Short mmCIF file of C-alpha atoms in Angstrom, two decimals:
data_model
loop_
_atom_site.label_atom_id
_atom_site.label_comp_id
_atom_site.label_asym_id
_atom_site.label_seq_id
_atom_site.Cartn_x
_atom_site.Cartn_y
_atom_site.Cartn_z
CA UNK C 1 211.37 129.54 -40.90
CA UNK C 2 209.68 127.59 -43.98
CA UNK C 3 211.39 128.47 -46.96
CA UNK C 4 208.66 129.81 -48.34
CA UNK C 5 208.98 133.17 -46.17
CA UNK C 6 211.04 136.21 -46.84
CA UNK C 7 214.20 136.03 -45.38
CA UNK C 8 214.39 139.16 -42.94
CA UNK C 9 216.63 140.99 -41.21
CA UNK C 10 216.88 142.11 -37.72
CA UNK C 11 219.28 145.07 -36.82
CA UNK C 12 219.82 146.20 -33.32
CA UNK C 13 221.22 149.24 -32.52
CA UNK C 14 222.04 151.79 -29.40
CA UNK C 15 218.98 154.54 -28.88
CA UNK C 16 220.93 156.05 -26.18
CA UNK C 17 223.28 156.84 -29.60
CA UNK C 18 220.32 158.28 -31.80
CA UNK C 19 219.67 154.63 -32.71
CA UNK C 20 216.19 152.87 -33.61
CA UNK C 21 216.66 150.18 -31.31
CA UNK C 22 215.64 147.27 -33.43
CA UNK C 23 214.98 147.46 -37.07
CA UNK C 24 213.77 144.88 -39.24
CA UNK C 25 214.09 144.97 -42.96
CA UNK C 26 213.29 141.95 -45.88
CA UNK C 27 215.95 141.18 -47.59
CA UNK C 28 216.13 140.83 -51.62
CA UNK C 29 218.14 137.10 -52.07
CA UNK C 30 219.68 137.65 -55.20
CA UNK C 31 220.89 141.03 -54.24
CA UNK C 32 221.56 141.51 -50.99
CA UNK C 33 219.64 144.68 -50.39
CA UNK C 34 217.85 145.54 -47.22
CA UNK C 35 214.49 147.38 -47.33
CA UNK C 36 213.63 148.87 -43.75
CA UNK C 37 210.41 147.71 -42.44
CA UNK C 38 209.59 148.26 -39.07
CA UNK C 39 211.07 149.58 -36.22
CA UNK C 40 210.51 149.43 -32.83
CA UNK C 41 212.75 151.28 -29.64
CA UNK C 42 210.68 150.06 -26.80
CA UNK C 43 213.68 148.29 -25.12
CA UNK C 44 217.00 150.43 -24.92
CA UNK C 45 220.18 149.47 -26.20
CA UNK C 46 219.22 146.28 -27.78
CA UNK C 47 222.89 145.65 -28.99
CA UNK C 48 222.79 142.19 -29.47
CA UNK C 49 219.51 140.23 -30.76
CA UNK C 50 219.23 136.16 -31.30
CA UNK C 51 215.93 134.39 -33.13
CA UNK C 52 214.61 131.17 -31.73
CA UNK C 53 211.37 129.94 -31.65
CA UNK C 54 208.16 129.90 -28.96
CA UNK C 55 207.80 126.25 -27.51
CA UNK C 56 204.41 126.30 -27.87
CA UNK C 57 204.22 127.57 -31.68
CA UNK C 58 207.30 127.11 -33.46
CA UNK C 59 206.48 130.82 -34.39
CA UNK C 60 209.40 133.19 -34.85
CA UNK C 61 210.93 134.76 -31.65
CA UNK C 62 213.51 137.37 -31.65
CA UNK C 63 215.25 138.20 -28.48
CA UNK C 64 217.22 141.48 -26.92
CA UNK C 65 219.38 142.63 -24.33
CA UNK C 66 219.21 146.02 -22.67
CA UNK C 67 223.13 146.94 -22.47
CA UNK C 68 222.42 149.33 -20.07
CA UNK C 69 223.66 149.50 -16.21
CA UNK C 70 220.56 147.30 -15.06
CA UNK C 71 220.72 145.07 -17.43
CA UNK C 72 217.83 143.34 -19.29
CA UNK C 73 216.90 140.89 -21.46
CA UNK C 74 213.39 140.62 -23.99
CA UNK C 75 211.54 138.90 -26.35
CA UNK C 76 209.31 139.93 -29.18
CA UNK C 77 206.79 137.90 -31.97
CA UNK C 78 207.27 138.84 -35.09
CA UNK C 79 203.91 139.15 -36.97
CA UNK C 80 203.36 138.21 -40.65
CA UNK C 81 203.63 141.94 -41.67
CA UNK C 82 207.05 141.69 -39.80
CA UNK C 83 206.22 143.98 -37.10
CA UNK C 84 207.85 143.79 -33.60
CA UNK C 85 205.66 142.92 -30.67
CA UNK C 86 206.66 142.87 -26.98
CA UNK C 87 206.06 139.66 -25.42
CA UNK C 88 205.52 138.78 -22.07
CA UNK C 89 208.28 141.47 -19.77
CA UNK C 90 211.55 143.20 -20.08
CA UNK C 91 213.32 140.74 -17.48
CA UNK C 92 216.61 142.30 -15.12
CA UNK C 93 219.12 140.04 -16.02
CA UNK C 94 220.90 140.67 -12.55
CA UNK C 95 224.45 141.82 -14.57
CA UNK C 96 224.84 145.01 -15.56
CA UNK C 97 225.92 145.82 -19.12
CA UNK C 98 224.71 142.80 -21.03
CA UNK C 99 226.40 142.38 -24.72
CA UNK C 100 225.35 138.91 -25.93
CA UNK C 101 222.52 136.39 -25.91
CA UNK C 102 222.07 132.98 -26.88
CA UNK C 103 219.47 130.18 -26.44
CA UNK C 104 221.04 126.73 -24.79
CA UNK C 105 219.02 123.96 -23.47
CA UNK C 106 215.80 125.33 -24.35
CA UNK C 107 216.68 128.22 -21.70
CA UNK C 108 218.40 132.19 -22.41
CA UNK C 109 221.73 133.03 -21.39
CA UNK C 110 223.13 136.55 -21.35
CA UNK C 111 226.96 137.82 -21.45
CA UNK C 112 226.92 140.52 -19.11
CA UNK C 113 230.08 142.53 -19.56
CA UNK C 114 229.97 145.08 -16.94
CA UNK C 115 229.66 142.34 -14.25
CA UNK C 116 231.90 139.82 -15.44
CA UNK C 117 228.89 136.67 -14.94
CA UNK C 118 226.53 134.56 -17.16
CA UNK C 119 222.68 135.00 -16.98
CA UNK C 120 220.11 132.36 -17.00
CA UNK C 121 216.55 133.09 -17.77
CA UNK C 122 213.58 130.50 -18.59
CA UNK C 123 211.86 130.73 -21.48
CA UNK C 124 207.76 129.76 -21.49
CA UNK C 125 205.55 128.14 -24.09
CA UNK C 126 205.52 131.58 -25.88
CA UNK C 127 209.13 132.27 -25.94
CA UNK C 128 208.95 134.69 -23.48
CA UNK C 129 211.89 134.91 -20.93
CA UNK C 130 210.78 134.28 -17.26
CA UNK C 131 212.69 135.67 -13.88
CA UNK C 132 216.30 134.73 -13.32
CA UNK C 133 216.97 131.24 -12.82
CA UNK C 134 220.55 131.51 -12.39
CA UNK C 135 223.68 133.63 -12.28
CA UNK C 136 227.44 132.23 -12.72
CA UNK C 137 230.17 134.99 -11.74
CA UNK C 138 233.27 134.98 -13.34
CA UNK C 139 236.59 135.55 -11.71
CA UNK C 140 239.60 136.68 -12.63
CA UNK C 141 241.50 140.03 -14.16
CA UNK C 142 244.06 140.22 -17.09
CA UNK C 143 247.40 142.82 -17.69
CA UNK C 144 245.72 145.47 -19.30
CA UNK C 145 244.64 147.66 -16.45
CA UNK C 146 242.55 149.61 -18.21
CA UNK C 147 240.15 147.25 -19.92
CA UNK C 148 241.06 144.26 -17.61
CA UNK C 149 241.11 144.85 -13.90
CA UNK C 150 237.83 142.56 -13.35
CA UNK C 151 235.90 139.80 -15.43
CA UNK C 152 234.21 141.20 -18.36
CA UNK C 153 231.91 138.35 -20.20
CA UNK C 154 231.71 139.11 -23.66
CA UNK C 155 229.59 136.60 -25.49
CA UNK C 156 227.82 133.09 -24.44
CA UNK C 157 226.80 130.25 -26.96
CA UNK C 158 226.41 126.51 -26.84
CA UNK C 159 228.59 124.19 -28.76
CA UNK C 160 227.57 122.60 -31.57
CA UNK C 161 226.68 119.32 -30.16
CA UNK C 162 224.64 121.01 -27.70
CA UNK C 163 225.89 119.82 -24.46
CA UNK C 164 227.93 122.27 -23.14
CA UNK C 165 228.11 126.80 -23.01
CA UNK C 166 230.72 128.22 -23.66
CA UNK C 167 231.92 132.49 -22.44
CA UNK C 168 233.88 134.38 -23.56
CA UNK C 169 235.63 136.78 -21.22
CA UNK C 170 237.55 139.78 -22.57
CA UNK C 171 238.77 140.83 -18.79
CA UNK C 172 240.42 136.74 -18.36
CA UNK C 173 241.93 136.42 -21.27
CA UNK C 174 239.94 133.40 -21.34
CA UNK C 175 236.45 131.18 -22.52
CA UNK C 176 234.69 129.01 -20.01
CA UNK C 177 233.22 125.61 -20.52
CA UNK C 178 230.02 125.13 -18.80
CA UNK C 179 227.58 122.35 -18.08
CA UNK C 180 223.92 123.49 -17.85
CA UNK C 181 221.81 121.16 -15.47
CA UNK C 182 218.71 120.52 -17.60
CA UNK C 183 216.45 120.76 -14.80
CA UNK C 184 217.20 123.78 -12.73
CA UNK C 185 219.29 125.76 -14.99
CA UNK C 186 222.16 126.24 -13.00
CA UNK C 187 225.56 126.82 -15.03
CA UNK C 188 228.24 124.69 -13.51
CA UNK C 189 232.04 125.64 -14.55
CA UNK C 190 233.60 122.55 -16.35
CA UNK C 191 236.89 123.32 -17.52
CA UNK C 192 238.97 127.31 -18.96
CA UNK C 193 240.93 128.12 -21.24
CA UNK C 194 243.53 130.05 -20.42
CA UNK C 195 244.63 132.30 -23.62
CA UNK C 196 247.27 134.84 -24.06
CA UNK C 197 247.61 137.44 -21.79
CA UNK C 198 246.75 140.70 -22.50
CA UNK C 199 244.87 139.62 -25.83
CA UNK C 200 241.72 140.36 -24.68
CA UNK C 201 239.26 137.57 -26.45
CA UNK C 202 236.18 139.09 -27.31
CA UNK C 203 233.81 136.20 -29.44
CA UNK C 204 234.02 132.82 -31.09
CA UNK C 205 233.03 131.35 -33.97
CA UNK C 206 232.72 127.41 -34.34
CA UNK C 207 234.33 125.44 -37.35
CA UNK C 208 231.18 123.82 -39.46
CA UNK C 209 232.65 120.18 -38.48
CA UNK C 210 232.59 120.96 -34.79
CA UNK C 211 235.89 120.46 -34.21
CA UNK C 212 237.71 123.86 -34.10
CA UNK C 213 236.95 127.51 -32.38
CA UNK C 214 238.44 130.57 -33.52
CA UNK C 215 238.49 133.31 -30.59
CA UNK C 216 238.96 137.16 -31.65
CA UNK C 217 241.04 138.86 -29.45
CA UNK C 218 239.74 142.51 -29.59
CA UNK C 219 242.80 144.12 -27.64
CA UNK C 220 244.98 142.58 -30.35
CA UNK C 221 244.32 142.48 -33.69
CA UNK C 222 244.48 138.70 -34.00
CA UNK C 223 242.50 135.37 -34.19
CA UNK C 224 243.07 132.17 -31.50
CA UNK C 225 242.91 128.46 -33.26
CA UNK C 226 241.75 126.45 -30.90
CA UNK C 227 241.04 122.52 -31.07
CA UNK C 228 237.41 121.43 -29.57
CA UNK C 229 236.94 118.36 -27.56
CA UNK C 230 233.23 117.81 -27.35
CA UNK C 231 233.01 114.51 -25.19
CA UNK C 232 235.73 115.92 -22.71
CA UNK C 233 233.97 119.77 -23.19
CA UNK C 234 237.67 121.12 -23.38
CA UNK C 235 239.25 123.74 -25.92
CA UNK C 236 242.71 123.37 -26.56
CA UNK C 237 244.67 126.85 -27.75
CA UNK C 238 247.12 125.76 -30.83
CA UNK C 239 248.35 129.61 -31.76
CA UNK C 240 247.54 133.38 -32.94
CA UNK C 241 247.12 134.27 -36.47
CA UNK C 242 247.36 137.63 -37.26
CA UNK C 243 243.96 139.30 -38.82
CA UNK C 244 245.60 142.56 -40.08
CA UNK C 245 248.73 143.16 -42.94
CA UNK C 246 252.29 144.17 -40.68
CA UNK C 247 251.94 147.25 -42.61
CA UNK C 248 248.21 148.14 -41.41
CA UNK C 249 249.98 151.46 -39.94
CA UNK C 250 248.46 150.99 -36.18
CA UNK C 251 250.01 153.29 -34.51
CA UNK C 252 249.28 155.83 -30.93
CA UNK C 253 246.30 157.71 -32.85
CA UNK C 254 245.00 154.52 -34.70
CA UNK C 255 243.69 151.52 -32.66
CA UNK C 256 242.38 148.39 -34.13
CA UNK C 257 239.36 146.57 -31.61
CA UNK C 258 238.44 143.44 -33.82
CA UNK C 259 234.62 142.94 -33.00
CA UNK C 260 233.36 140.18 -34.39
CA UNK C 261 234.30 136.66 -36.54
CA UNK C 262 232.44 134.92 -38.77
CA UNK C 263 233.38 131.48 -40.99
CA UNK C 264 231.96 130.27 -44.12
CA UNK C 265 229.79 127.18 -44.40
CA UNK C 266 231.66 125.10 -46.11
CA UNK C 267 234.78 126.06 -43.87
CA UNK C 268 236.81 127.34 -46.19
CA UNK C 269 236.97 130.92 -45.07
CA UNK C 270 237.24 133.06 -41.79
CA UNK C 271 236.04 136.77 -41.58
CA UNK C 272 236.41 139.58 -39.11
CA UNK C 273 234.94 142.91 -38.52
CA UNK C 274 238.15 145.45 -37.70
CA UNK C 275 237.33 148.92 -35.80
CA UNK C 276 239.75 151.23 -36.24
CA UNK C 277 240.96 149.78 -39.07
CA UNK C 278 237.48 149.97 -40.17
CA UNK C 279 237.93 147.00 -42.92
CA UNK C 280 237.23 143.33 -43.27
CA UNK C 281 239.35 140.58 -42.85
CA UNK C 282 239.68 137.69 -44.97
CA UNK C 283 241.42 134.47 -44.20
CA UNK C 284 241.54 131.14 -45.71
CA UNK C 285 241.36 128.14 -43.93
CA UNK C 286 243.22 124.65 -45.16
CA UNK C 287 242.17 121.26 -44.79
CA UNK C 288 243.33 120.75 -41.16
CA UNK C 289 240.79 123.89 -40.38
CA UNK C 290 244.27 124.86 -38.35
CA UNK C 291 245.85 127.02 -40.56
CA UNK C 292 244.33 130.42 -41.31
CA UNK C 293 246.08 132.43 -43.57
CA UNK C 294 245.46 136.28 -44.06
CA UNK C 295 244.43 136.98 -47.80
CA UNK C 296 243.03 140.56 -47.76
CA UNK C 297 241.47 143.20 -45.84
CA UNK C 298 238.91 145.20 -47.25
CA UNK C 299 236.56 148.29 -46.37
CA UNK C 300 233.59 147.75 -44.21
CA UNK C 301 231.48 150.35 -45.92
CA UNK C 302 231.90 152.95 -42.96
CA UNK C 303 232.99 153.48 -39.79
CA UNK C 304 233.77 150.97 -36.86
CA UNK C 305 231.87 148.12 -37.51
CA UNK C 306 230.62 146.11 -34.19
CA UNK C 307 229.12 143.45 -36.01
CA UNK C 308 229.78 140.99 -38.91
CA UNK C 309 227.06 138.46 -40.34
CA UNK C 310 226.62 135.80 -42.93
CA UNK C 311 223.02 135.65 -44.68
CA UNK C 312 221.78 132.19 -44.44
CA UNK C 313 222.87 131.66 -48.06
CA UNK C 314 226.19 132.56 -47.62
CA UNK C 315 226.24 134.55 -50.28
CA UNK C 316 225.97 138.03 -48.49
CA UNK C 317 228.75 139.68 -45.78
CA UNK C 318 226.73 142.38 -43.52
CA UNK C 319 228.54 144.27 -41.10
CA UNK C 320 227.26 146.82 -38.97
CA UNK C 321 228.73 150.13 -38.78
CA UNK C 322 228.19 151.57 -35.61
CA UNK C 323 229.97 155.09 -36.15
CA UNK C 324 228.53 155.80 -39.50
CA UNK C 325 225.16 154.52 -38.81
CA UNK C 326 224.63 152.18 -41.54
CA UNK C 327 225.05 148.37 -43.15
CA UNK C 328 226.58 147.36 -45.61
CA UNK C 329 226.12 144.35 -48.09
CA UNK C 330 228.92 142.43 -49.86
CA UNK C 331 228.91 139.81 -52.14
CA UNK C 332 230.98 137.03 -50.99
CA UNK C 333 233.24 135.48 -53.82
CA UNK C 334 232.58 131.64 -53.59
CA UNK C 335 236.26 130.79 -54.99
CA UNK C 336 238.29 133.55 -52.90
CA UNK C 337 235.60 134.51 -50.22
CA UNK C 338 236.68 138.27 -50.69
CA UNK C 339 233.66 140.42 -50.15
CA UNK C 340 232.62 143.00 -52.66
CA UNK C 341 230.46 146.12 -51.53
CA UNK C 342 227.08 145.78 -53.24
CA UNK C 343 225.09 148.53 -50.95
CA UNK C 344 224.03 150.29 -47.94
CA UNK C 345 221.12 151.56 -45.85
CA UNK C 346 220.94 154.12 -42.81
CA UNK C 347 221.11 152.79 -39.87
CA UNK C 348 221.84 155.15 -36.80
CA UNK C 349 224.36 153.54 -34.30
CA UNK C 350 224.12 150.12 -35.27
CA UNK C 351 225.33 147.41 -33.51
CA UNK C 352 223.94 143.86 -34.83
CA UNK C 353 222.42 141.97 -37.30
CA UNK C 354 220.41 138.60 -37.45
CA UNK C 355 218.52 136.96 -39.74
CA UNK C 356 215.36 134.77 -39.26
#
């Protein structure tokens, strides 16, 4: 994206909830605000979206999974007028229940939670994802019988340095290291880390210098510090942090399911989206990068909020509140990184937001 284009927004929410399915809406850089543009619901449940760009072009791509019980995956070209278009076809992603998406090695991957395995798709000149390529199952169960009697991948992403996938599964209690062969596409498990059991890690965020992870655990409100290896393609647990005050008053009719983590550029602060709790986390992060600290926890701006994202600035805190069918905006203080609410827009069952 040339800076001389509007930054934009891309929202993805669940139709089979009353949602739009994907929204797009500019965004206003010294404000924050969101101003809906198009929308489009011609793939269902697109819960999670990524942006990369066509081969061929360079032009703007946005991509979509179907997290339904077939599973898909799709792509779509984003016009100057911002509008939506379907390219190429809605592809099975052989996995039912898909929840992420990433782009690694010039390919798409999918997290398919309902059956516990790793997706990978070609993508041609246009951007458009082809058939299958390959499929990695995950094995496995964790303690929790009700939420981990069987694999459940929760997100995929590449590393920063490019060479290796990582996924994270929320049934294992742990995140897989994967190499994927450049010419076929085949995943290949490297090395896993095991992490507590019972915690339940949902998604990772990567420190800015590469060399730490921090893994949200969504059946326990708390955040993993892990150490990255790149050359050796391991990931070293160090400890929990906590991402919620002792006195948050959890209790048998109040459940906290973290969703989502988020850190700042410049590494000096770690976020996460609470449900239940409905609220923001903010932690600060020292020098070592292996330290967080809780500093406050503030509203999200509804209810249950899936998804937390960082405008390319990093001035701006989105998070997307699934329950109450809207996102909210927060300015980010640059000295304390506490968010303050700056606005909201309707958006039924809402699930994700991108920028691109």
């Amino acid at each position: 994206m040339g800076a001389d284009h509007a930054v934009r927004a891309f929202i993805g929410s669940f139709t089979s909830a009353g949602g739009r399915g994907i929204t797009v809406a500019a965004v206003d850089r010294d404000t924050g605000e969101l101003t809906v543009l198009w929308s489009t619901d011609v793939v269902p449940d697109p819960s999670f979206l990524a942006v990369g760009q066509a081969p061929a072009t360079g032009d703007t791509v946005l991509y979509a999974v179907s997290e339904s019980s077939e599973g898909a995956a799709a792509a779509f070209t984003v016009g100057a007028d911002s509008s939506p278009r379907l390219i190429g076809e809605v592809r099975p992603v052989d996995g039912n229940s898909p929840t992420h998406l990433a782009l690694a090695g010039g390919r798409l991957l999918t997290a398919n939670y309902g059956s516990g395995s790793v997706t990978v798709l070609p993508v041609g000149d246009d951007g458009a994802p082809g058939p299958v390529g390959a499929v990695l199952s995950h094995e496995g169960r964790g303690p929790d019988e009700d939420r981990q009697s069987a694999p459940h991948a929760h997100q995929v992403l590449p590393d920063p340095s490019g060479t290796w996938v990582l996924s994270v599964d929320l049934g294992t209690d742990s995140v897989r290291v994967c190499a994927l062969d450049p010419a076929t596409g085949a995943l290949r498990l490297h090395s896993e880390a095991a992490l507590r059991p019972g915690s339940g890690p949902r998604h990772l965020a990567f420190h800015p210098s590469g060399g730490h992870a921090y893994v949200l655990n969504e059946l326990e409100p708390t955040v993993t510090v892990c150490r990255w290896d790149a050359p050796a393609g391991l990931l070293e647990p160090l400890g929990e942090t906590p991402v919620l005050p002792h006195d948050h008053g959890e209790g048998p009719a109040v459940r906290t399911y973290p969703s989502e983590v988020v850190v700042s550029h410049d590494g000096r602060f770690l976020w996460t989206a609470n449900r239940g709790h409905d609220s923001i986390s903010v932690l600060t992060l020292d020098e070592t990068a292996e330290k967080p600290a809780l500093a406050a926890a503030v509203g999200c701006g509804g209810r249950w909020p899936r998804d937390l994202a960082l405008d390319p600035s990093g001035q701006w805190l989105y998070a997307a509140n699934e329950h109450s069918g809207n996102v909210s905006w927060f300015a980010v203080d640059a000295e304390t990184g506490i968010p303050a609410h700056a606005g909201s827009i309707e958006v039924p069952a809402a699930s994700c937001v991108v920028f691109g």
